[in-house]
Amino acid sequence: MAQGIPGQIIDEIRQRCDMAGLVGQYLALEKRGKYMVGLCPFHNEKTPSFTVTPEKQLFYCFGCGASGNVFNFIMRMENLTFPEAVRLLARQTGVTIPGPRAAGSKDSRLRERIYDLNLLAARFYADRLWNNPAGKKAAAYLLERGINKETGEIFSLGYAPSGWQNLINYAQEKGISSDFLLQAGLASPRQGGGCYDRFRDRLIFPIFNIGGKVAGFGARAMEAGEKSGPKYLNSPETPVFEKGTFLYGLNLAREHIRRMKTVIVTEGYTDVITAYQAGIKNVVASLGTALTPAQGKLMRSQAEKVIIAYDADSAGESATWRGLKILQDSGCLVEVADLPEGSDPDGLIRQRGAACFEETIAQARPLAGYRLEILKRNYDPASEESRLRFLEGALLMLRDISNLVERDIYLKQVAEALAVSEGAVRRELMRQQKRQRSGSDHNLLVKDQTKINQVKTSPAEKILLSLMLQSEEASGMVLDALEPGDFQEEPVRQVVETILKLKNEGRPAGGGELIDHFMDERIHGIITAATTDPSLQGLEPGKLVRMTRDCIERINREKLARQQELRQRVLKEKDKKKQYDDHAKKLLQEQLRVIKLLKGAPHCSGGGEKLHG
Ligand SMILES: [Zn+2]
């Protein structure tokens, strides 16, 4: 299971974790009765269907079926393996994992070592920036851009001196090989062997992951010109730095974003830093204008509204549109701030003050409105070609609006701009959509996928599992009366088997514990649903016992019926072959006995309890 981590230790970590607090670090949760609800970080949605049951320490999404305990949540959220998630939460809860294998799998060990090396490098660069003559020029550059030392330190800024071996030599003194620097993306291979510092004479912007670890670096050249290479150079992909999955500044902005439910997205490092220093702290940089689905998801998990504050020049580019479309598709409310021509947030704040930037942000327009505005700016009603291009762009914009009322509003504006009837625009839009639908329908695929993810379970077995997970008494009754093999639904049978096994070992066997014994997410769903089923909570004891007995009976009857059917089939076979032997006689007797028994037994749902499934 968890590579040598004892089950008791895992139990202890789980008990010490606060599910709502943990989830709250990633998304906004609101209390609703026994539950906490929020927008699901694992699928795109606009109304919250992600629930946390603090009492049971479980989460469940009614939208996509994502479910599980603290470990599953952190695994999905941080993309970790089970042992990695256990170790992460062990550190957070102060539980020590004993034993020689505590350092984890080879992969996670490597990642931890790279994080450590990155931290070492970040400290080296920071020291060169503030405490070393070599960094004077870079420090002066920062001050000139209005970034003071205090802010620089908050963002862990640094300077990579010129020269080929500064970091390599420093690391070697600490016993770190240049091969490892190469693996971490801090050195580049030299033709014919050996390597050299990747970053030279550059201002360094460490890029942190959401957990506050240095995942990679961005570096700006101090000297312009061919010899210095590109103006901005980033870390290459490494085991801890996957491009397009980070948002610069998110580690610092997270708290502010969650509180304000809004994130401002800029293009550059200095936009984030300058805004932060000016007191606007819910700002991140996308490190490129084309947002990726991973970034969209990341933002969705933190904010309801995303305001794009790109440089005026890049806001109109097609890569930007694609990115914004991705963002909208991930369920974010997207608005675009209209920055003055030729300016970026950094320059705007420095030249005209934070208030001016805030004003621009406050006046941000919904994505569709902004797109229409850009289209109008380039539209010449006198030119037939321009009219067609406008219509094409406008239809594309309209198609991207899923809210019909909103679409109607913009459709009116498009018709007005073109001086044609609304009906004409609507017909054209419908024709396009028809054409699109006849192609591959993405939505249908998604629906099918959801169906596959749901495992069918018989109502009685499901209710019984629920009762077992909610009451010790019910659990005891079931284990006395039935065997795991009596459960027909394979996943339920596996869960019951595991409950039995844990009980025999004297370990807790609640929903939170059980989940860790299964890899299959569908089973996580069954366990979570069973443990948190609201209709079965707080049952009066007598009713609980009655329901349990009824379900046990029903399962027994189902079992008898199955055996009966089997005998029937054999008897038919024998009848065909005219084999009226002793075996046939025995089968027939048994058949009659069971029929009497079934007739005599009270009907399973006769207790008046309404069983639901
Ligand atoms: Zn979901």
Coordinates of C-alpha atoms and ligand atoms in Angstrom, one line a residue:
M1 CA 0.0 0.0 0.0
A2 CA 2.2 2.9 1.2
Q3 CA 5.6 1.4 0.7
G4 CA 6.4 0.4 4.2
I5 CA 4.6 3.2 6.1
P6 CA 2.8 1.4 8.9
G7 CA -1.0 1.5 8.8
Q8 CA -1.2 2.9 12.3
I9 CA 1.0 5.9 11.3
I10 CA -1.3 6.5 8.3
D11 CA -4.3 6.3 10.7
E12 CA -2.7 8.8 12.9
I13 CA -1.9 11.3 10.1
R14 CA -5.5 11.0 8.9
Q15 CA -6.8 11.7 12.4
R16 CA -4.7 14.7 12.9
C17 CA -5.7 16.2 9.5
D18 CA -8.5 18.7 9.3
M19 CA -10.2 18.0 6.0
A20 CA -12.1 21.3 5.8
G21 CA -8.9 23.3 6.7
L22 CA -6.9 21.4 4.1
V23 CA -9.4 21.9 1.3
G24 CA -9.8 25.5 2.4
Q25 CA -6.1 26.1 1.5
Y26 CA -7.1 25.4 -2.1
L27 CA -10.6 26.7 -2.6
A28 CA -13.2 28.8 -0.8
L29 CA -15.7 26.8 1.2
E30 CA -18.9 27.9 2.7
K31 CA -20.8 26.2 5.5
R32 CA -24.1 24.6 4.6
G33 CA -25.6 22.6 7.4
K34 CA -23.4 19.6 8.1
Y35 CA -21.4 20.2 5.0
M36 CA -19.0 22.7 3.6
V37 CA -19.5 23.4 -0.1
G38 CA -17.4 25.0 -2.8
L39 CA -16.5 25.0 -6.5
C40 CA -15.0 21.7 -7.5
P41 CA -11.3 22.0 -8.3
F42 CA -11.4 18.8 -10.4
H43 CA -14.1 19.7 -12.9
N44 CA -15.4 22.9 -14.5
E45 CA -18.5 24.3 -12.8
K46 CA -20.2 27.5 -12.0
T47 CA -22.4 26.4 -9.1
P48 CA -20.8 24.6 -6.2
S49 CA -21.2 20.8 -6.1
F50 CA -18.1 20.0 -4.2
T51 CA -18.9 19.0 -0.6
V52 CA -16.7 18.3 2.4
T53 CA -18.2 16.5 5.4
P54 CA -15.9 17.6 8.3
E55 CA -17.4 15.1 10.7
K56 CA -16.4 12.2 8.4
Q57 CA -13.3 13.8 7.0
L58 CA -14.4 13.1 3.4
F59 CA -15.1 15.0 0.3
Y60 CA -17.5 14.3 -2.5
C61 CA -18.3 16.1 -5.8
F62 CA -21.9 15.7 -7.0
G63 CA -20.8 17.0 -10.4
C64 CA -17.9 14.8 -11.4
G65 CA -18.0 12.1 -8.7
A66 CA -14.5 13.0 -7.3
S67 CA -14.4 11.7 -3.8
G68 CA -12.2 10.5 -1.0
N69 CA -10.3 11.4 2.1
V70 CA -7.5 13.9 2.9
F71 CA -4.9 11.7 1.1
N72 CA -7.0 11.5 -2.1
F73 CA -7.6 15.2 -2.1
I74 CA -3.9 16.1 -1.8
M75 CA -3.0 13.4 -4.4
R76 CA -5.2 14.9 -7.0
M77 CA -4.6 18.5 -6.1
E78 CA -0.8 18.3 -6.0
N79 CA -0.5 15.4 -8.4
L80 CA 1.2 13.1 -5.9
T81 CA 1.4 9.4 -5.4
F82 CA -0.2 7.9 -2.3
P83 CA 3.1 7.6 -0.3
E84 CA 4.0 11.2 -1.4
A85 CA 0.7 12.5 -0.1
V86 CA 1.1 10.6 3.2
R87 CA 4.6 12.1 3.6
L88 CA 3.4 15.6 2.8
L89 CA 0.6 15.4 5.3
A90 CA 2.9 13.8 7.8
R91 CA 5.1 16.8 7.7
Q92 CA 2.2 19.2 8.0
T93 CA 0.7 17.3 11.0
G94 CA 4.0 16.7 12.7
V95 CA 3.8 12.9 12.5
T96 CA 7.1 11.2 12.1
I97 CA 7.3 8.3 9.8
P98 CA 9.7 5.7 11.2
G99 CA 12.0 3.3 9.4
P100 CA 14.7 3.4 6.8
R101 CA 12.4 3.8 3.9
A102 CA 10.9 7.0 5.2
A103 CA 12.6 9.0 2.4
G104 CA 10.0 7.7 0.0
S105 CA 10.2 6.3 -3.5
K106 CA 13.0 7.1 -5.8
D107 CA 10.9 9.6 -7.7
S108 CA 9.8 11.6 -4.8
R109 CA 13.3 11.5 -3.3
L110 CA 14.7 12.9 -6.5
R111 CA 12.1 15.7 -6.5
E112 CA 12.8 16.5 -2.9
R113 CA 16.5 16.7 -3.7
I114 CA 15.8 19.1 -6.6
Y115 CA 13.7 21.3 -4.4
D116 CA 16.5 21.4 -1.9
L117 CA 19.0 22.3 -4.6
N118 CA 16.7 25.0 -6.0
L119 CA 16.4 26.5 -2.6
L120 CA 20.2 26.5 -2.2
A121 CA 20.6 28.1 -5.6
A122 CA 17.9 30.8 -4.8
R123 CA 19.8 31.7 -1.7
F124 CA 23.0 31.8 -3.6
Y125 CA 21.5 34.2 -6.2
A126 CA 19.9 36.4 -3.5
D127 CA 23.2 36.7 -1.6
R128 CA 24.9 37.8 -4.9
L129 CA 22.2 40.4 -5.5
W130 CA 22.2 42.1 -2.1
N131 CA 25.6 41.3 -0.5
N132 CA 28.0 41.1 -3.3
P133 CA 29.6 43.8 -5.5
A134 CA 28.7 41.7 -8.5
G135 CA 25.0 42.3 -7.9
K136 CA 25.3 46.1 -7.6
K137 CA 24.1 46.7 -11.2
A138 CA 21.1 44.4 -10.8
A139 CA 20.1 45.9 -7.4
A140 CA 20.3 49.4 -8.9
Y141 CA 18.1 48.2 -11.8
L142 CA 15.5 47.0 -9.4
L143 CA 15.6 50.3 -7.4
E144 CA 15.3 52.2 -10.6
R145 CA 12.1 50.3 -11.3
G146 CA 10.8 51.2 -7.9
I147 CA 11.2 47.7 -6.4
N148 CA 12.7 48.1 -2.9
K149 CA 14.9 45.6 -1.1
E150 CA 12.1 44.5 1.2
T151 CA 9.9 43.5 -1.7
G152 CA 12.8 42.0 -3.5
E153 CA 13.4 39.7 -0.5
I154 CA 9.7 38.8 -0.2
F155 CA 9.9 37.5 -3.8
S156 CA 13.4 36.0 -3.2
L157 CA 14.9 37.9 -6.1
G158 CA 18.5 37.2 -6.9
Y159 CA 21.3 37.8 -9.3
A160 CA 23.3 35.2 -11.3
P161 CA 26.7 36.7 -11.8
S162 CA 28.5 36.6 -15.2
G163 CA 31.0 33.8 -15.5
W164 CA 30.6 30.2 -16.4
Q165 CA 31.0 28.3 -13.1
N166 CA 29.8 30.5 -10.2
L167 CA 26.9 28.3 -9.1
I168 CA 28.7 25.1 -10.2
N169 CA 31.7 25.9 -8.0
Y170 CA 29.6 26.9 -5.1
A171 CA 27.6 23.7 -5.3
Q172 CA 30.7 21.6 -5.6
E173 CA 32.0 23.0 -2.3
K174 CA 28.8 21.7 -0.8
G175 CA 29.4 18.3 -2.3
I176 CA 26.8 18.6 -5.1
S177 CA 27.8 17.3 -8.5
S178 CA 27.5 19.3 -11.7
D179 CA 25.5 16.4 -13.1
F180 CA 22.9 17.0 -10.6
L181 CA 22.8 20.7 -11.4
L182 CA 22.3 19.6 -15.0
Q183 CA 19.3 17.5 -14.0
A184 CA 17.8 20.3 -12.0
G185 CA 18.1 22.7 -15.0
L186 CA 20.6 25.0 -13.3
A187 CA 23.5 24.1 -15.6
S188 CA 23.7 23.5 -19.3
P189 CA 25.7 20.8 -21.0
R190 CA 28.9 21.9 -22.8
Q191 CA 29.7 20.4 -26.2
G192 CA 32.3 17.7 -25.7
G193 CA 31.5 17.2 -22.1
G194 CA 31.2 19.1 -18.9
C195 CA 28.7 21.9 -18.2
Y196 CA 28.3 25.6 -17.3
D197 CA 25.9 27.8 -15.3
R198 CA 22.7 28.1 -17.2
F199 CA 22.0 31.6 -15.8
R200 CA 24.7 34.2 -16.2
D201 CA 24.5 38.0 -15.7
R202 CA 20.8 37.8 -15.1
L203 CA 18.2 39.0 -12.7
I204 CA 16.7 35.9 -11.1
F205 CA 13.0 35.4 -10.3
P206 CA 12.5 32.1 -8.4
I207 CA 9.2 30.5 -9.4
F208 CA 7.5 28.9 -6.4
N209 CA 4.9 26.1 -6.5
I210 CA 1.7 26.6 -4.6
G211 CA 3.2 25.0 -1.6
G212 CA 6.0 27.6 -1.5
K213 CA 8.8 25.4 -2.8
V214 CA 11.2 26.7 -5.5
A215 CA 10.2 24.8 -8.6
G216 CA 12.2 26.7 -11.2
F217 CA 13.6 30.1 -12.2
G218 CA 12.9 32.9 -14.5
A219 CA 15.9 35.0 -15.5
R220 CA 16.1 38.4 -17.2
A221 CA 19.2 39.4 -19.1
M222 CA 21.0 42.4 -17.6
E223 CA 22.6 43.3 -20.9
A224 CA 20.8 43.5 -24.2
G225 CA 22.3 42.0 -27.3
E226 CA 22.9 38.7 -29.1
K227 CA 25.7 37.6 -26.8
S228 CA 23.5 37.6 -23.7
G229 CA 20.9 35.4 -25.4
P230 CA 17.1 35.9 -25.0
K231 CA 15.8 38.7 -22.8
Y232 CA 14.0 36.1 -20.6
L233 CA 15.3 32.6 -20.0
N234 CA 13.4 30.1 -17.8
S235 CA 14.4 26.8 -16.3
P236 CA 14.0 23.9 -18.6
E237 CA 11.5 21.2 -17.8
T238 CA 12.7 19.2 -14.8
P239 CA 11.0 16.6 -12.6
V240 CA 9.6 19.5 -10.5
F241 CA 9.1 22.1 -13.2
E242 CA 6.5 21.4 -15.8
K243 CA 5.9 24.3 -18.0
G244 CA 2.4 25.8 -18.2
T245 CA 1.4 24.5 -14.8
F246 CA 2.6 27.5 -12.8
L247 CA 1.4 30.9 -12.0
Y248 CA 4.1 33.3 -10.9
G249 CA 3.4 34.8 -7.5
L250 CA 0.5 32.4 -6.6
N251 CA 2.3 31.3 -3.5
L252 CA 2.0 34.8 -2.1
A253 CA -1.2 35.8 -3.8
R254 CA -3.2 32.7 -2.9
E255 CA -4.6 34.0 0.4
H256 CA -5.6 37.3 -1.1
I257 CA -7.2 35.7 -4.1
R258 CA -9.3 33.5 -2.0
R259 CA -10.5 36.3 0.2
M260 CA -11.4 38.5 -2.8
K261 CA -12.5 35.6 -5.0
T262 CA -10.8 37.4 -7.8
V263 CA -7.4 37.0 -9.4
I264 CA -5.7 39.5 -11.6
V265 CA -3.5 37.9 -14.3
T266 CA -0.6 39.8 -15.8
E267 CA 2.2 38.8 -18.2
G268 CA 5.4 39.6 -16.4
Y269 CA 7.3 39.0 -13.1
T270 CA 7.6 42.8 -12.5
D271 CA 3.9 43.3 -13.0
V272 CA 3.2 41.0 -10.0
I273 CA 6.0 42.5 -7.9
T274 CA 5.2 46.1 -8.5
A275 CA 1.5 45.5 -7.8
Y276 CA 2.3 43.6 -4.6
Q277 CA 4.5 46.5 -3.4
A278 CA 1.7 48.9 -4.2
G279 CA -0.7 46.9 -2.0
I280 CA -2.5 45.0 -4.8
K281 CA -1.8 41.5 -3.8
N282 CA -4.2 39.2 -5.7
V283 CA -2.0 39.3 -8.7
V284 CA -0.2 36.5 -10.6
A285 CA 1.7 36.3 -13.9
S286 CA 0.9 33.6 -16.5
L287 CA 4.5 33.5 -17.8
G288 CA 3.3 33.9 -21.4
T289 CA 0.0 35.1 -22.9
A290 CA -1.4 31.7 -23.9
L291 CA -2.9 30.3 -20.8
T292 CA -2.9 26.5 -20.5
P293 CA -5.8 24.3 -19.2
A294 CA -3.6 23.5 -16.2
Q295 CA -3.3 27.2 -15.3
G296 CA -7.1 27.6 -15.9
K297 CA -7.8 24.8 -13.5
L298 CA -5.4 26.3 -10.9
M299 CA -7.1 29.7 -11.1
R300 CA -10.5 28.1 -11.0
S301 CA -9.6 26.4 -7.8
Q302 CA -8.7 29.7 -6.2
A303 CA -11.0 32.3 -7.7
E304 CA -14.4 32.9 -9.2
K305 CA -13.4 35.8 -11.3
V306 CA -10.3 36.2 -13.4
I307 CA -9.3 39.7 -14.6
I308 CA -6.8 39.7 -17.4
A309 CA -4.4 42.7 -17.3
Y310 CA -2.1 42.0 -20.2
D311 CA 0.0 44.6 -21.9
A312 CA -2.3 46.5 -24.3
D313 CA -0.3 45.2 -27.3
S314 CA -0.7 41.5 -26.5
A315 CA -4.3 41.5 -25.4
G316 CA -5.5 41.5 -29.0
E317 CA -3.4 38.6 -30.1
S318 CA -4.9 35.3 -31.1
A319 CA -2.8 33.3 -28.6
T320 CA -4.4 35.5 -25.9
W321 CA -7.9 34.7 -27.1
R322 CA -7.2 31.0 -27.1
G323 CA -5.9 31.3 -23.5
L324 CA -9.0 33.2 -22.4
K325 CA -11.3 30.8 -24.1
I326 CA -9.6 28.0 -22.1
L327 CA -10.1 30.0 -18.9
Q328 CA -13.8 30.6 -19.6
D329 CA -14.2 26.9 -20.5
S330 CA -12.8 26.0 -17.1
G331 CA -15.7 27.8 -15.5
C332 CA -14.1 31.1 -14.7
L333 CA -15.9 34.4 -15.0
V334 CA -13.4 36.2 -17.3
E335 CA -13.0 39.9 -17.6
V336 CA -10.4 41.9 -19.5
A337 CA -8.9 45.2 -18.3
D338 CA -8.3 47.7 -21.1
L339 CA -4.8 49.0 -20.4
P340 CA -3.8 52.3 -22.1
E341 CA -2.0 51.7 -25.4
G342 CA 1.6 50.7 -25.0
S343 CA 1.5 50.2 -21.2
D344 CA 1.7 47.2 -18.9
P345 CA 0.6 47.0 -15.2
D346 CA 4.1 47.6 -13.9
G347 CA 4.6 50.8 -16.0
L348 CA 1.0 52.0 -15.3
I349 CA 1.5 51.7 -11.5
R350 CA 4.9 53.3 -11.5
Q351 CA 3.9 56.2 -13.8
R352 CA 0.3 56.9 -12.7
G353 CA 0.0 55.2 -9.4
A354 CA -1.8 52.2 -7.9
A355 CA -5.2 53.9 -7.9
C356 CA -5.0 54.3 -11.7
F357 CA -4.4 50.6 -12.1
E358 CA -7.1 49.7 -9.7
E359 CA -9.5 51.9 -11.7
T360 CA -8.6 50.1 -14.9
I361 CA -9.2 46.8 -13.1
A362 CA -12.6 48.0 -11.8
Q363 CA -13.6 48.9 -15.3
A364 CA -12.7 45.5 -16.8
R365 CA -15.2 44.2 -19.3
P366 CA -16.6 40.7 -19.6
L367 CA -14.6 38.7 -22.2
A368 CA -17.3 38.9 -24.9
G369 CA -17.8 42.6 -24.5
Y370 CA -14.0 43.1 -24.8
R371 CA -13.8 41.0 -27.9
L372 CA -16.6 42.9 -29.5
E373 CA -14.9 46.1 -28.6
I374 CA -11.7 45.0 -30.3
L375 CA -13.6 43.9 -33.3
K376 CA -15.3 47.2 -33.5
R377 CA -12.0 49.1 -33.3
N378 CA -10.8 47.4 -36.5
Y379 CA -14.1 47.5 -38.3
D380 CA -14.6 49.6 -41.4
P381 CA -18.3 49.5 -42.4
A382 CA -17.5 50.9 -45.8
S383 CA -15.4 47.9 -46.7
E384 CA -17.1 44.6 -47.7
E385 CA -14.1 42.6 -46.6
S386 CA -14.0 44.3 -43.2
R387 CA -17.8 43.6 -42.8
L388 CA -17.2 39.9 -43.4
R389 CA -14.3 39.7 -41.1
F390 CA -16.3 41.5 -38.4
L391 CA -19.2 39.1 -38.8
E392 CA -16.8 36.1 -38.7
G393 CA -15.2 37.3 -35.5
A394 CA -18.5 38.2 -34.0
L395 CA -20.0 34.8 -34.6
L396 CA -17.0 33.2 -33.1
M397 CA -17.4 35.4 -30.0
L398 CA -21.2 34.7 -29.8
R399 CA -20.6 30.9 -30.1
D400 CA -18.3 31.0 -27.1
I401 CA -21.0 32.5 -24.8
S402 CA -22.9 29.7 -23.2
N403 CA -25.4 31.9 -21.3
L404 CA -28.3 32.5 -23.7
V405 CA -29.4 35.8 -22.2
E406 CA -25.9 37.1 -22.4
R407 CA -25.6 35.8 -25.9
D408 CA -28.7 37.7 -26.9
I409 CA -27.4 40.9 -25.5
Y410 CA -24.3 40.7 -27.6
L411 CA -26.1 39.4 -30.6
K412 CA -28.1 42.7 -30.6
Q413 CA -24.9 44.7 -30.5
V414 CA -23.5 42.8 -33.4
A415 CA -26.6 43.3 -35.5
E416 CA -26.5 47.0 -34.7
A417 CA -22.9 47.4 -35.6
L418 CA -23.5 45.7 -38.9
A419 CA -26.8 47.5 -39.5
V420 CA -28.6 44.2 -40.2
S421 CA -31.6 42.6 -38.4
E422 CA -31.0 40.5 -35.3
G423 CA -32.8 37.6 -37.1
A424 CA -30.1 37.6 -39.8
V425 CA -27.3 37.3 -37.3
R426 CA -29.2 34.6 -35.4
R427 CA -29.8 32.5 -38.5
E428 CA -26.1 32.7 -39.4
L429 CA -25.1 31.7 -35.9
M430 CA -27.5 28.7 -36.0
R431 CA -26.2 27.6 -39.3
Q432 CA -22.6 27.6 -38.0
Q433 CA -23.6 25.7 -34.9
K434 CA -25.4 23.1 -36.9
R435 CA -22.2 22.6 -38.9
Q436 CA -20.2 22.3 -35.8
R437 CA -22.5 19.9 -34.1
S438 CA -22.4 17.5 -37.1
G439 CA -18.7 17.1 -36.3
S440 CA -17.5 15.5 -33.1
D441 CA -19.6 16.4 -30.1
H442 CA -17.3 16.9 -27.2
N443 CA -20.1 17.2 -24.7
L444 CA -21.6 13.9 -25.5
L445 CA -18.2 12.2 -24.9
V446 CA -18.0 13.8 -21.5
K447 CA -21.5 12.5 -20.6
D448 CA -20.5 9.0 -21.6
Q449 CA -17.4 9.2 -19.5
T450 CA -19.4 10.1 -16.4
K451 CA -21.7 7.1 -17.0
I452 CA -18.7 4.8 -17.1
N453 CA -17.5 6.2 -13.9
Q454 CA -20.6 5.3 -12.0
V455 CA -20.7 1.8 -10.7
K456 CA -24.1 0.3 -10.3
T457 CA -24.8 -1.2 -6.9
S458 CA -27.9 -3.0 -5.7
P459 CA -29.9 -0.8 -3.3
A460 CA -29.9 -3.2 -0.4
E461 CA -26.2 -3.8 -0.6
K462 CA -25.6 -0.1 -0.8
I463 CA -27.8 0.8 2.1
L464 CA -26.2 -2.0 4.2
L465 CA -22.7 -0.7 3.4
S466 CA -23.9 2.7 4.5
L467 CA -25.3 1.4 7.7
M468 CA -22.1 -0.5 8.4
L469 CA -20.0 2.6 7.9
Q470 CA -22.3 4.7 10.1
S471 CA -22.9 2.4 13.0
E472 CA -20.8 -0.1 14.8
E473 CA -23.9 -2.1 15.8
A474 CA -25.0 -2.5 12.2
S475 CA -21.5 -3.4 11.2
G476 CA -21.4 -6.2 13.8
M477 CA -24.9 -7.5 12.8
V478 CA -23.8 -7.7 9.1
L479 CA -20.5 -9.4 9.8
D480 CA -22.4 -12.0 12.0
A481 CA -25.1 -12.7 9.5
L482 CA -23.4 -12.5 6.1
E483 CA -20.1 -13.3 4.5
P484 CA -18.4 -10.9 2.1
G485 CA -19.2 -13.4 -0.7
D486 CA -22.9 -12.8 -0.1
F487 CA -22.5 -9.4 -1.6
Q488 CA -23.1 -9.6 -5.4
E489 CA -21.7 -6.2 -6.3
E490 CA -18.0 -6.7 -6.7
P491 CA -16.9 -3.3 -5.4
V492 CA -19.2 -3.6 -2.3
R493 CA -17.9 -7.1 -1.7
Q494 CA -14.3 -5.9 -1.7
V495 CA -15.2 -3.1 0.7
V496 CA -17.0 -5.5 3.1
E497 CA -14.0 -7.8 2.9
T498 CA -11.7 -5.0 3.9
I499 CA -13.9 -3.9 6.8
L500 CA -13.8 -7.5 8.1
K501 CA -10.0 -7.7 7.7
L502 CA -9.5 -4.3 9.5
K503 CA -11.8 -5.3 12.3
N504 CA -9.9 -8.6 12.8
E505 CA -6.7 -6.6 13.0
G506 CA -8.3 -4.3 15.6
R507 CA -8.0 -1.2 13.4
P508 CA -10.5 1.4 12.7
A509 CA -12.6 0.7 9.6
G510 CA -14.5 3.9 8.9
G511 CA -14.9 5.4 5.4
G512 CA -11.8 7.5 5.8
E513 CA -9.6 4.5 6.6
L514 CA -11.1 2.2 4.0
I515 CA -10.4 4.5 1.1
D516 CA -6.7 4.1 1.5
H517 CA -7.0 0.4 0.7
F518 CA -8.3 0.9 -2.8
M519 CA -6.8 2.4 -6.0
D520 CA -10.0 2.4 -7.9
E521 CA -11.6 5.9 -7.8
R522 CA -15.0 4.4 -8.4
I523 CA -14.7 2.5 -5.1
H524 CA -13.6 5.7 -3.4
G525 CA -16.9 7.1 -4.6
I526 CA -18.9 4.2 -3.2
I527 CA -17.3 4.5 0.2
T528 CA -17.6 8.2 0.4
A529 CA -21.3 8.2 -0.7
A530 CA -22.0 5.4 1.8
T531 CA -20.3 7.1 4.7
T532 CA -21.9 10.5 4.1
D533 CA -25.3 9.5 2.9
P534 CA -27.4 12.2 4.7
S535 CA -30.6 10.1 4.7
L536 CA -29.1 7.5 7.0
Q537 CA -27.5 9.8 9.5
G538 CA -28.7 10.2 13.0
L539 CA -31.1 7.3 12.8
E540 CA -32.9 6.4 15.9
P541 CA -31.3 3.1 17.2
G542 CA -34.4 0.9 16.9
K543 CA -34.9 2.0 13.3
L544 CA -31.3 1.4 12.5
V545 CA -31.4 -2.2 13.7
R546 CA -34.7 -2.8 11.8
M547 CA -33.3 -1.4 8.6
T548 CA -30.1 -3.5 9.0
R549 CA -32.1 -6.6 9.6
D550 CA -34.3 -5.9 6.6
C551 CA -31.4 -5.5 4.3
I552 CA -29.6 -8.6 5.6
E553 CA -32.8 -10.5 4.9
R554 CA -33.2 -9.1 1.4
I555 CA -29.6 -10.0 0.6
N556 CA -30.2 -13.5 1.9
R557 CA -33.4 -13.8 -0.1
E558 CA -31.5 -12.7 -3.2
K559 CA -28.9 -15.3 -2.5
L560 CA -31.6 -18.0 -2.1
A561 CA -33.3 -16.9 -5.3
R562 CA -30.0 -17.2 -7.2
Q563 CA -29.4 -20.7 -5.9
Q564 CA -33.0 -21.5 -6.8
E565 CA -32.5 -20.3 -10.3
L566 CA -29.3 -22.4 -10.6
R567 CA -31.1 -25.6 -9.4
Q568 CA -33.9 -24.8 -11.8
R569 CA -31.5 -24.7 -14.7
V570 CA -29.9 -28.0 -13.8
L571 CA -33.3 -29.6 -13.3
K572 CA -34.4 -28.5 -16.8
E573 CA -31.3 -29.9 -18.3
K574 CA -31.9 -33.2 -16.6
D575 CA -35.5 -33.2 -17.6
K576 CA -34.5 -32.8 -21.2
K577 CA -32.1 -35.8 -20.9
K578 CA -34.7 -37.7 -18.9
Q579 CA -32.2 -38.1 -16.1
Y580 CA -34.5 -38.7 -13.1
D581 CA -31.8 -39.8 -10.8
D582 CA -31.1 -39.2 -7.1
H583 CA -29.4 -35.9 -7.7
A584 CA -32.4 -34.7 -9.5
K585 CA -34.6 -35.8 -6.6
K586 CA -32.4 -34.0 -4.1
L587 CA -32.5 -30.8 -6.1
L588 CA -36.3 -30.9 -6.4
Q589 CA -36.7 -31.4 -2.6
E590 CA -34.4 -28.5 -1.9
Q591 CA -36.3 -26.5 -4.4
L592 CA -39.6 -27.1 -2.6
R593 CA -38.0 -26.4 0.8
V594 CA -36.8 -23.0 -0.3
I595 CA -40.1 -22.0 -1.9
K596 CA -41.8 -22.7 1.5
L597 CA -39.1 -20.8 3.3
L598 CA -39.4 -17.8 1.1
K599 CA -43.1 -17.7 1.4
G600 CA -43.0 -18.0 5.2
A601 CA -40.4 -15.3 5.7
P602 CA -41.6 -11.8 6.3
H603 CA -41.1 -9.5 3.4
C604 CA -37.9 -7.6 3.7
S605 CA -39.3 -4.1 3.3
G606 CA -42.3 -5.0 5.4
G607 CA -41.0 -3.1 8.4
G608 CA -42.5 0.0 6.8
E609 CA -39.1 1.6 6.2
K610 CA -38.8 3.1 2.8
L611 CA -35.6 1.8 1.3
H612 CA -34.1 4.0 -1.3
G613 CA -31.2 3.5 -3.6
Ligands
ZN1 ZN -16.2 17.9 -9.4

